[in-house]
mmCIF file of C-alpha atoms in Angstrom:
data_model
loop_
_atom_site.group_PDB
_atom_site.id
_atom_site.type_symbol
_atom_site.label_atom_id
_atom_site.label_comp_id
_atom_site.label_asym_id
_atom_site.label_seq_id
_atom_site.Cartn_x
_atom_site.Cartn_y
_atom_site.Cartn_z
ATOM 1 C CA UNK T 407 121.556 69.966 134.161
ATOM 2 C CA UNK T 408 120.033 73.523 134.282
ATOM 3 C CA UNK T 409 116.270 72.676 134.507
ATOM 4 C CA UNK T 410 116.993 69.953 136.735
ATOM 5 C CA UNK T 411 118.214 72.681 139.147
ATOM 6 C CA UNK T 412 116.236 75.749 137.790
ATOM 7 C CA UNK T 413 112.743 74.331 138.988
ATOM 8 C CA UNK T 414 114.040 73.982 142.621
ATOM 9 C CA UNK T 415 116.223 77.212 142.736
ATOM 10 C CA UNK T 416 113.380 79.377 141.623
ATOM 11 C CA UNK T 417 111.086 77.964 144.271
ATOM 12 C CA UNK T 418 113.448 77.795 147.291
ATOM 13 C CA UNK T 419 116.692 79.518 146.262
ATOM 14 C CA UNK T 420 118.932 76.583 146.091
ATOM 15 C CA UNK T 421 119.625 73.891 143.505
ATOM 16 C CA UNK T 422 119.104 71.093 145.680
ATOM 17 C CA UNK T 423 116.124 72.595 147.786
ATOM 18 C CA UNK T 424 112.392 71.655 147.985
ATOM 19 C CA UNK T 425 109.722 72.729 145.603
ATOM 20 C CA UNK T 426 107.217 74.758 148.017
ATOM 21 C CA UNK T 427 105.270 75.940 145.141
ATOM 22 C CA UNK T 428 104.772 72.759 143.364
ATOM 23 C CA UNK T 429 103.939 71.097 146.683
ATOM 24 C CA UNK T 430 100.858 73.163 147.063
ATOM 25 C CA UNK T 431 99.849 71.789 143.506
ATOM 26 C CA UNK T 432 100.656 75.027 141.633
ATOM 27 C CA UNK T 433 102.137 74.134 138.244
ATOM 28 C CA UNK T 434 100.663 76.714 135.976
ATOM 29 C CA UNK T 435 97.438 75.519 135.502
ATOM 30 C CA UNK T 436 94.853 77.807 133.931
ATOM 31 C CA UNK T 437 97.799 80.090 132.801
ATOM 32 C CA UNK T 438 98.540 80.925 129.060
ATOM 33 C CA UNK T 439 101.963 82.177 128.000
ATOM 34 C CA UNK T 440 102.363 83.640 124.607
ATOM 35 C CA UNK T 441 105.881 83.164 123.031
ATOM 36 C CA UNK T 442 106.898 85.326 120.116
ATOM 37 C CA UNK T 443 109.904 83.520 118.513
ATOM 38 C CA UNK T 444 110.836 81.355 115.383
ATOM 39 C CA UNK T 445 107.987 78.970 115.862
ATOM 40 C CA UNK T 446 107.852 75.430 117.562
ATOM 41 C CA UNK T 447 108.135 72.020 116.493
ATOM 42 C CA UNK T 448 104.483 71.021 118.153
ATOM 43 C CA UNK T 449 105.557 67.279 117.838
ATOM 44 C CA UNK T 450 108.188 67.523 120.507
ATOM 45 C CA UNK T 451 107.297 65.373 123.573
ATOM 46 C CA UNK T 452 107.212 68.443 125.885
ATOM 47 C CA UNK T 453 104.655 69.718 123.597
ATOM 48 C CA UNK T 454 102.606 67.214 121.775
ATOM 49 C CA UNK T 455 98.940 66.211 122.139
ATOM 50 C CA UNK T 456 97.917 62.590 122.995
ATOM 51 C CA UNK T 457 96.290 62.296 119.425
ATOM 52 C CA UNK T 458 99.396 64.048 117.679
ATOM 53 C CA UNK T 459 97.060 66.602 116.271
ATOM 54 C CA UNK T 460 98.082 69.844 114.835
ATOM 55 C CA UNK T 461 97.267 72.898 116.823
ATOM 56 C CA UNK T 462 94.885 75.685 115.637
ATOM 57 C CA UNK T 463 96.448 77.829 113.186
ATOM 58 C CA UNK T 464 95.741 81.650 112.357
ATOM 59 C CA UNK T 465 97.263 83.719 109.863
ATOM 60 C CA UNK T 466 95.636 86.975 108.630
ATOM 61 C CA UNK T 467 96.731 89.692 106.077
ATOM 62 C CA UNK T 468 98.920 92.794 106.379
ATOM 63 C CA UNK T 469 95.927 95.003 105.501
ATOM 64 C CA UNK T 470 93.296 93.099 107.254
ATOM 65 C CA UNK T 471 94.959 92.294 110.486
ATOM 66 C CA UNK T 472 95.847 88.986 112.232
ATOM 67 C CA UNK T 473 93.515 86.181 112.694
ATOM 68 C CA UNK T 474 93.207 85.307 116.366
ATOM 69 C CA UNK T 475 89.866 83.115 116.389
ATOM 70 C CA UNK T 476 91.138 79.628 115.872
ATOM 71 C CA UNK T 477 92.026 78.501 119.345
ATOM 72 C CA UNK T 478 91.237 75.336 121.357
ATOM 73 C CA UNK T 479 91.473 75.669 125.110
ATOM 74 C CA UNK T 480 91.027 72.027 125.639
ATOM 75 C CA UNK T 481 94.307 71.191 124.267
ATOM 76 C CA UNK T 482 97.064 70.042 126.413
ATOM 77 C CA UNK T 483 99.874 72.572 125.646
ATOM 78 C CA UNK T 484 99.609 74.718 122.353
ATOM 79 C CA UNK T 485 96.092 76.164 122.211
ATOM 80 C CA UNK T 486 96.885 78.298 119.134
ATOM 81 C CA UNK T 487 99.610 78.568 116.772
ATOM 82 C CA UNK T 488 99.974 82.039 115.013
ATOM 83 C CA UNK T 489 101.808 82.631 111.785
ATOM 84 C CA UNK T 490 103.236 86.216 111.430
ATOM 85 C CA UNK T 491 105.028 85.506 108.391
ATOM 86 C CA UNK T 492 103.127 82.991 106.338
ATOM 87 C CA UNK T 493 103.027 82.891 102.546
ATOM 88 C CA UNK T 494 99.309 83.850 102.389
ATOM 89 C CA UNK T 495 100.215 86.957 104.280
ATOM 90 C CA UNK T 496 103.543 87.567 102.226
ATOM 91 C CA UNK T 497 103.179 85.958 98.960
ATOM 92 C CA UNK T 498 106.529 84.917 97.348
ATOM 93 C CA UNK T 499 108.343 86.546 100.270
ATOM 94 C CA UNK T 500 111.852 84.824 100.869
ATOM 95 C CA UNK T 501 111.481 82.424 103.766
ATOM 96 C CA UNK T 502 107.795 82.773 104.382
ATOM 97 C CA UNK T 503 106.059 79.935 106.123
ATOM 98 C CA UNK T 504 103.697 77.759 104.756
ATOM 99 C CA UNK T 505 101.066 76.557 107.550
ATOM 100 C CA UNK T 506 100.490 72.762 107.315
ATOM 101 C CA UNK T 507 103.841 72.145 105.437
ATOM 102 C CA UNK T 508 106.519 70.145 107.203
ATOM 103 C CA UNK T 509 109.525 72.384 108.153
ATOM 104 C CA UNK T 510 107.475 75.500 108.196
ATOM 105 C CA UNK T 511 107.055 75.376 111.846
ATOM 106 C CA UNK T 512 110.433 75.843 113.652
ATOM 107 C CA UNK T 513 113.105 76.283 110.968
ATOM 108 C CA UNK T 514 115.765 77.419 113.376
ATOM 109 C CA UNK T 515 115.055 75.652 116.885
ATOM 110 C CA UNK T 516 115.259 78.626 118.947
ATOM 111 C CA UNK T 517 111.459 78.901 119.605
ATOM 112 C CA UNK T 518 111.022 75.326 120.628
ATOM 113 C CA UNK T 519 113.717 75.622 122.990
ATOM 114 C CA UNK T 520 112.097 78.812 124.674
ATOM 115 C CA UNK T 521 108.663 77.386 124.683
ATOM 116 C CA UNK T 522 109.689 74.123 126.542
ATOM 117 C CA UNK T 523 111.785 76.054 128.776
ATOM 118 C CA UNK T 524 108.673 77.932 129.875
ATOM 119 C CA UNK T 525 106.256 75.332 130.001
ATOM 120 C CA UNK T 526 107.496 71.994 128.629
ATOM 121 C CA UNK T 527 105.964 68.897 130.006
ATOM 122 C CA UNK T 528 106.854 65.299 129.075
ATOM 123 C CA UNK T 529 105.901 62.059 130.605
ATOM 124 C CA UNK T 530 103.810 62.184 133.821
ATOM 125 C CA UNK T 531 101.542 65.068 133.543
ATOM 126 C CA UNK T 532 102.595 67.974 135.880
ATOM 127 C CA UNK T 533 105.072 65.930 137.958
ATOM 128 C CA UNK T 534 108.610 66.756 137.128
ATOM 129 C CA UNK T 535 110.029 64.462 134.400
ATOM 130 C CA UNK T 536 113.822 65.144 132.902
ATOM 131 C CA UNK T 537 113.963 68.803 131.708
ATOM 132 C CA UNK T 538 110.613 69.844 132.154
ATOM 133 C CA UNK T 539 109.779 73.238 132.860
ATOM 134 C CA UNK T 540 108.921 75.338 135.832
ATOM 135 C CA UNK T 541 105.379 75.703 134.752
ATOM 136 C CA UNK T 542 104.417 72.281 133.110
ATOM 137 C CA UNK T 543 100.660 73.073 133.669
ATOM 138 C CA UNK T 544 100.555 76.030 131.496
ATOM 139 C CA UNK T 545 99.295 76.243 128.147
ATOM 140 C CA UNK T 546 101.072 78.095 125.223
ATOM 141 C CA UNK T 547 100.132 80.573 122.388
ATOM 142 C CA UNK T 548 102.868 80.201 119.615
ATOM 143 C CA UNK T 549 103.438 83.533 117.696
ATOM 144 C CA UNK T 550 105.858 82.483 114.615
ATOM 145 C CA UNK T 551 107.569 85.427 113.456
ATOM 146 C CA UNK T 552 109.420 83.422 110.628
ATOM 147 C CA UNK T 553 113.335 83.604 110.918
ATOM 148 C CA UNK T 554 115.529 85.202 108.235
ATOM 149 C CA UNK T 555 119.244 85.731 109.047
ATOM 150 C CA UNK T 556 120.420 89.239 108.235
ATOM 151 C CA UNK T 557 117.259 91.243 109.054
ATOM 152 C CA UNK T 558 118.211 94.552 110.169
ATOM 153 C CA UNK T 559 115.602 94.493 112.982
ATOM 154 C CA UNK T 560 114.573 91.330 114.815
ATOM 155 C CA UNK T 561 115.349 88.549 112.333
ATOM 156 C CA UNK T 562 111.843 87.873 112.652
ATOM 157 C CA UNK T 563 110.256 89.443 109.373
ATOM 158 C CA UNK T 564 106.644 88.885 110.584
ATOM 159 C CA UNK T 565 107.510 91.328 113.512
ATOM 160 C CA UNK T 566 108.382 94.128 110.915
ATOM 161 C CA UNK T 567 111.402 96.388 110.501
ATOM 162 C CA UNK T 568 110.838 98.711 112.342
ATOM 163 C CA UNK T 569 109.148 96.418 114.778
ATOM 164 C CA UNK T 570 105.476 96.559 114.977
ATOM 165 C CA UNK T 571 104.292 95.143 118.173
ATOM 166 C CA UNK T 572 100.694 96.321 119.037
ATOM 167 C CA UNK T 573 98.832 94.103 116.775
ATOM 168 C CA UNK T 574 100.976 91.104 117.917
ATOM 169 C CA UNK T 575 100.379 91.605 121.517
ATOM 170 C CA UNK T 576 96.663 92.277 120.861
ATOM 171 C CA UNK T 577 96.504 88.926 118.912
ATOM 172 C CA UNK T 578 97.968 86.941 122.041
ATOM 173 C CA UNK T 579 95.759 88.872 124.427
ATOM 174 C CA UNK T 580 92.572 88.088 122.631
ATOM 175 C CA UNK T 581 93.653 84.501 122.831
ATOM 176 C CA UNK T 582 93.892 84.350 126.564
ATOM 177 C CA UNK T 583 97.487 85.029 127.009
ATOM 178 C CA UNK T 584 98.251 87.000 130.233
ATOM 179 C CA UNK T 585 102.200 86.458 129.993
ATOM 180 C CA UNK T 586 104.019 87.329 126.880
ATOM 181 C CA UNK T 587 107.587 85.868 126.737
ATOM 182 C CA UNK T 588 110.277 87.423 124.328
ATOM 183 C CA UNK T 589 113.781 86.319 123.650
ATOM 184 C CA UNK T 590 114.963 88.757 121.027
ATOM 185 C CA UNK T 591 116.014 92.409 120.594
ATOM 186 C CA UNK T 592 115.562 95.097 117.931
ATOM 187 C CA UNK T 593 118.509 96.288 115.980
ATOM 188 C CA UNK T 594 116.423 99.033 114.809
ATOM 189 C CA UNK T 595 117.767 98.974 111.047
ATOM 190 C CA UNK T 596 121.201 99.344 111.919
ATOM 191 C CA UNK T 597 123.629 97.217 109.683
ATOM 192 C CA UNK T 598 126.515 97.248 112.245
ATOM 193 C CA UNK T 599 126.478 98.212 115.744
ATOM 194 C CA UNK T 600 122.635 98.157 116.780
ATOM 195 C CA UNK T 601 121.499 100.955 119.435
ATOM 196 C CA UNK T 602 121.519 99.549 123.026
ATOM 197 C CA UNK T 603 119.744 100.392 125.978
ATOM 198 C CA UNK T 604 117.835 103.323 124.203
ATOM 199 C CA UNK T 605 113.990 103.826 123.959
ATOM 200 C CA UNK T 606 112.762 103.233 120.289
ATOM 201 C CA UNK T 607 109.411 103.326 119.157
ATOM 202 C CA UNK T 608 109.042 99.545 119.588
ATOM 203 C CA UNK T 609 109.853 100.239 123.480
ATOM 204 C CA UNK T 610 107.110 102.983 123.528
ATOM 205 C CA UNK T 611 104.456 100.530 121.880
ATOM 206 C CA UNK T 612 105.222 97.923 124.805
ATOM 207 C CA UNK T 613 104.563 100.327 127.390
ATOM 208 C CA UNK T 614 101.678 101.665 125.802
ATOM 209 C CA UNK T 615 99.921 98.347 125.333
ATOM 210 C CA UNK T 616 100.757 97.194 129.008
ATOM 211 C CA UNK T 617 99.446 100.525 130.230
ATOM 212 C CA UNK T 618 95.987 99.997 128.477
ATOM 213 C CA UNK T 619 96.212 96.168 129.479
ATOM 214 C CA UNK T 620 97.520 96.137 132.892
ATOM 215 C CA UNK T 621 96.971 92.363 133.540
ATOM 216 C CA UNK T 622 99.460 91.644 130.963
ATOM 217 C CA UNK T 623 102.986 90.781 132.002
ATOM 218 C CA UNK T 624 105.592 91.374 129.151
ATOM 219 C CA UNK T 625 109.054 89.692 129.657
ATOM 220 C CA UNK T 626 112.204 90.254 127.660
ATOM 221 C CA UNK T 627 115.837 89.112 127.884
ATOM 222 C CA UNK T 628 118.670 91.457 128.173
ATOM 223 C CA UNK T 629 120.567 89.899 125.227
ATOM 224 C CA UNK T 630 123.922 88.197 124.984
ATOM 225 C CA UNK T 631 127.570 88.973 123.634
ATOM 226 C CA UNK T 632 128.508 90.417 127.050
ATOM 227 C CA UNK T 633 131.777 89.872 129.029
ATOM 228 C CA UNK T 634 131.684 90.448 132.869
ATOM 229 C CA UNK T 635 134.104 92.841 133.838
ATOM 230 C CA UNK T 636 134.480 94.161 130.327
ATOM 231 C CA UNK T 637 130.956 94.889 128.827
ATOM 232 C CA UNK T 638 130.227 98.491 128.983
ATOM 233 C CA UNK T 639 127.322 99.900 131.179
ATOM 234 C CA UNK T 640 123.847 100.352 129.236
ATOM 235 C CA UNK T 641 124.378 97.451 126.963
ATOM 236 C CA UNK T 642 120.837 96.026 127.048
ATOM 237 C CA UNK T 643 118.913 95.196 123.967
ATOM 238 C CA UNK T 644 115.825 97.219 123.181
ATOM 239 C CA UNK T 645 112.656 96.881 123.546
ATOM 240 C CA UNK T 646 113.075 94.826 126.289
ATOM 241 C CA UNK T 647 114.443 97.774 128.293
ATOM 242 C CA UNK T 648 110.814 99.569 128.125
ATOM 243 C CA UNK T 649 109.454 100.639 131.415
ATOM 244 C CA UNK T 650 106.506 98.186 131.695
ATOM 245 C CA UNK T 651 108.472 95.155 131.334
ATOM 246 C CA UNK T 652 110.458 92.684 133.279
ATOM 247 C CA UNK T 653 113.644 92.419 131.708
ATOM 248 C CA UNK T 654 115.936 89.434 132.549
ATOM 249 C CA UNK T 655 119.515 89.077 132.672
ATOM 250 C CA UNK T 656 121.225 85.678 133.102
ATOM 251 C CA UNK T 657 123.002 83.560 135.683
ATOM 252 C CA UNK T 658 125.116 80.440 135.560
ATOM 253 C CA UNK T 659 128.574 79.642 134.141
ATOM 254 C CA UNK T 660 129.132 76.056 133.251
ATOM 255 C CA UNK T 661 127.878 74.837 136.414
ATOM 256 C CA UNK T 662 124.505 75.190 138.251
ATOM 257 C CA UNK T 663 125.540 78.358 140.190
ATOM 258 C CA UNK T 664 122.643 80.769 140.180
ATOM 259 C CA UNK T 665 124.794 83.077 142.486
ATOM 260 C CA UNK T 666 127.143 83.733 139.429
ATOM 261 C CA UNK T 667 126.363 85.888 136.480
ATOM 262 C CA UNK T 668 126.646 84.197 132.853
ATOM 263 C CA UNK T 669 129.686 85.682 131.186
ATOM 264 C CA UNK T 670 127.620 86.786 128.095
ATOM 265 C CA UNK T 671 124.823 88.661 129.869
ATOM 266 C CA UNK T 672 124.156 92.311 129.193
ATOM 267 C CA UNK T 673 124.115 95.270 131.564
ATOM 268 C CA UNK T 674 122.221 98.214 132.512
ATOM 269 C CA UNK T 675 121.097 100.956 133.314
ATOM 270 C CA UNK T 676 118.802 101.968 130.572
ATOM 271 C CA UNK T 677 120.026 104.961 128.654
ATOM 272 C CA UNK T 678 117.726 107.393 130.476
ATOM 273 C CA UNK T 679 119.005 106.088 133.945
ATOM 274 C CA UNK T 680 116.245 103.531 134.854
ATOM 275 C CA UNK T 681 117.458 100.572 136.541
ATOM 276 C CA UNK T 682 117.472 97.518 134.276
ATOM 277 C CA UNK T 683 117.467 94.553 133.923
ATOM 278 C CA UNK T 684 114.882 94.025 136.768
ATOM 279 C CA UNK T 685 115.702 90.342 137.349
ATOM 280 C CA UNK T 686 118.329 87.703 136.596
ATOM 281 C CA UNK T 687 117.480 84.048 136.176
ATOM 282 C CA UNK T 688 119.277 80.784 134.970
ATOM 283 C CA UNK T 689 120.703 81.141 131.424
ATOM 284 C CA UNK T 690 121.907 77.843 130.587
ATOM 285 C CA UNK T 691 119.115 75.364 130.469
ATOM 286 C CA UNK T 692 118.408 71.715 129.107
ATOM 287 C CA UNK T 693 114.988 71.728 127.701
ATOM 288 C CA UNK T 694 112.974 70.123 124.845
ATOM 289 C CA UNK T 695 114.394 70.758 121.370
ATOM 290 C CA UNK T 696 112.927 70.388 117.727
ATOM 291 C CA UNK T 697 113.249 67.209 115.963
ATOM 292 C CA UNK T 698 116.956 67.103 115.325
ATOM 293 C CA UNK T 699 117.309 63.402 114.044
ATOM 294 C CA UNK T 700 114.086 63.515 111.975
ATOM 295 C CA UNK T 701 112.578 60.627 113.971
ATOM 296 C CA UNK T 702 109.501 61.876 115.797
ATOM 297 C CA UNK T 703 109.551 58.764 118.080
ATOM 298 C CA UNK T 704 112.575 60.276 119.941
ATOM 299 C CA UNK T 705 112.441 62.732 122.709
ATOM 300 C CA UNK T 706 114.849 65.554 121.766
ATOM 301 C CA UNK T 707 116.339 67.876 124.351
ATOM 302 C CA UNK T 708 119.545 69.940 124.374
ATOM 303 C CA UNK T 709 121.503 72.119 126.617
ATOM 304 C CA UNK T 710 121.510 75.798 125.462
ATOM 305 C CA UNK T 711 123.271 78.897 126.724
ATOM 306 C CA UNK T 712 121.798 82.449 126.506
ATOM 307 C CA UNK T 713 119.644 84.879 128.201
ATOM 308 C CA UNK T 714 116.980 83.809 125.520
ATOM 309 C CA UNK T 715 116.246 81.174 128.066
ATOM 310 C CA UNK T 716 116.326 83.018 131.382
ATOM 311 C CA UNK T 717 113.530 85.261 129.999
ATOM 312 C CA UNK T 718 110.947 82.182 129.514
ATOM 313 C CA UNK T 719 111.989 80.866 132.873
ATOM 314 C CA UNK T 720 110.917 83.948 134.473
ATOM 315 C CA UNK T 721 107.611 83.809 132.412
ATOM 316 C CA UNK T 722 107.055 80.153 133.540
ATOM 317 C CA UNK T 723 107.733 81.492 137.178
ATOM 318 C CA UNK T 724 105.256 84.128 136.621
ATOM 319 C CA UNK T 725 102.523 81.677 135.568
ATOM 320 C CA UNK T 726 102.972 80.098 139.244
ATOM 321 C CA UNK T 727 102.708 83.396 140.725
ATOM 322 C CA UNK T 728 99.553 84.380 138.567
ATOM 323 C CA UNK T 729 98.015 81.050 139.487
ATOM 324 C CA UNK T 730 98.511 81.652 143.279
ATOM 325 C CA UNK T 731 96.164 84.633 142.951
ATOM 326 C CA UNK T 732 93.644 83.503 140.377
ATOM 327 C CA UNK T 733 93.109 80.086 142.265
ATOM 328 C CA UNK T 734 92.319 81.897 145.533
ATOM 329 C CA UNK T 735 95.700 80.775 147.307
ATOM 330 C CA UNK T 736 96.144 84.094 148.646
ATOM 331 C CA UNK T 737 96.131 84.982 151.615
ATOM 332 C CA UNK T 738 95.695 81.658 153.316
ATOM 333 C CA UNK T 739 97.978 79.405 151.100
ATOM 334 C CA UNK T 740 95.200 77.013 150.301
ATOM 335 C CA UNK T 741 92.905 77.173 147.188
ATOM 336 C CA UNK T 742 89.800 78.885 148.405
ATOM 337 C CA UNK T 743 87.582 79.679 145.285
ATOM 338 C CA UNK T 744 85.906 82.591 146.981
ATOM 339 C CA UNK T 745 89.271 84.282 147.403
ATOM 340 C CA UNK T 746 90.068 83.717 143.469
ATOM 341 C CA UNK T 747 90.775 87.155 141.922
ATOM 342 C CA UNK T 748 92.216 88.509 138.572
ATOM 343 C CA UNK T 749 95.901 88.922 138.688
ATOM 344 C CA UNK T 750 97.292 92.500 137.830
ATOM 345 C CA UNK T 751 100.372 93.097 136.121
ATOM 346 C CA UNK T 752 103.477 93.152 138.191
ATOM 347 C CA UNK T 753 104.883 95.978 136.596
#
């Protein structure tokens, strides 16, 4: 029951420990996390609105840029849903998403799970219900990259091949996101063995954007398919191994033991010798899932393994840290409005 342990272990260090951050009323309120993934099922009980309304949607054109203006910060959870591979952007493209059409949201399930791992909240607002995220008070910007199996870069055709990240980061930043969570890697156009732990153009683009927007934190996972004791050094995925990211490896075997590396996590250092990953976090989590039984009345969740779920766990944790500063908890430990300050990047 990973999330049933993670929200404790990430605050106090033990699976059965206290929740000192939540006990101060810090649940991620006022923070926006962007997630670039396969999209989300916004009808999930961890993400829905009380009136069951659809989130504001943005598309755009390859030539004219990405829309960002459709956003509603009063919503409980998803304040903007950005299509990066919609059919109006890429007419007649195989697998393009059709905004407003059933089945065009999360057509794979991965994105819903990462979103609910970062900021899912069901039942009682803020207080921990089964499989809630560590930052149930945070809001979400969804960047739906589409999903096409066999893509030689990211499997997200809306990201491009090669990956073009600057306009994507810019869109989320304009919508208020200051934490950007990513659970993917870039094969860099290679049909067989992808380059690992190198520094491609997409990594440079990450670094350049964070350099010019130092209040943005970008989080990536390491990737999977590792084998502890057998996986070679420098097997990390790019562009998560960029300089100005937090790259997250995975812990946990079949149990809740966060002192054990997950057998599938990948390893550093980067090819140029930099120490990566930066952190490890739980990589087996129970979190909300997309509508598996085609019954919106049920509350679907599932247990999934992978470092894909370690990075949004850290993104949610970062939302708590950021709120600590933006709400003026530093340095006294109590929220004092006169102490509130913009949070800078952690990189």
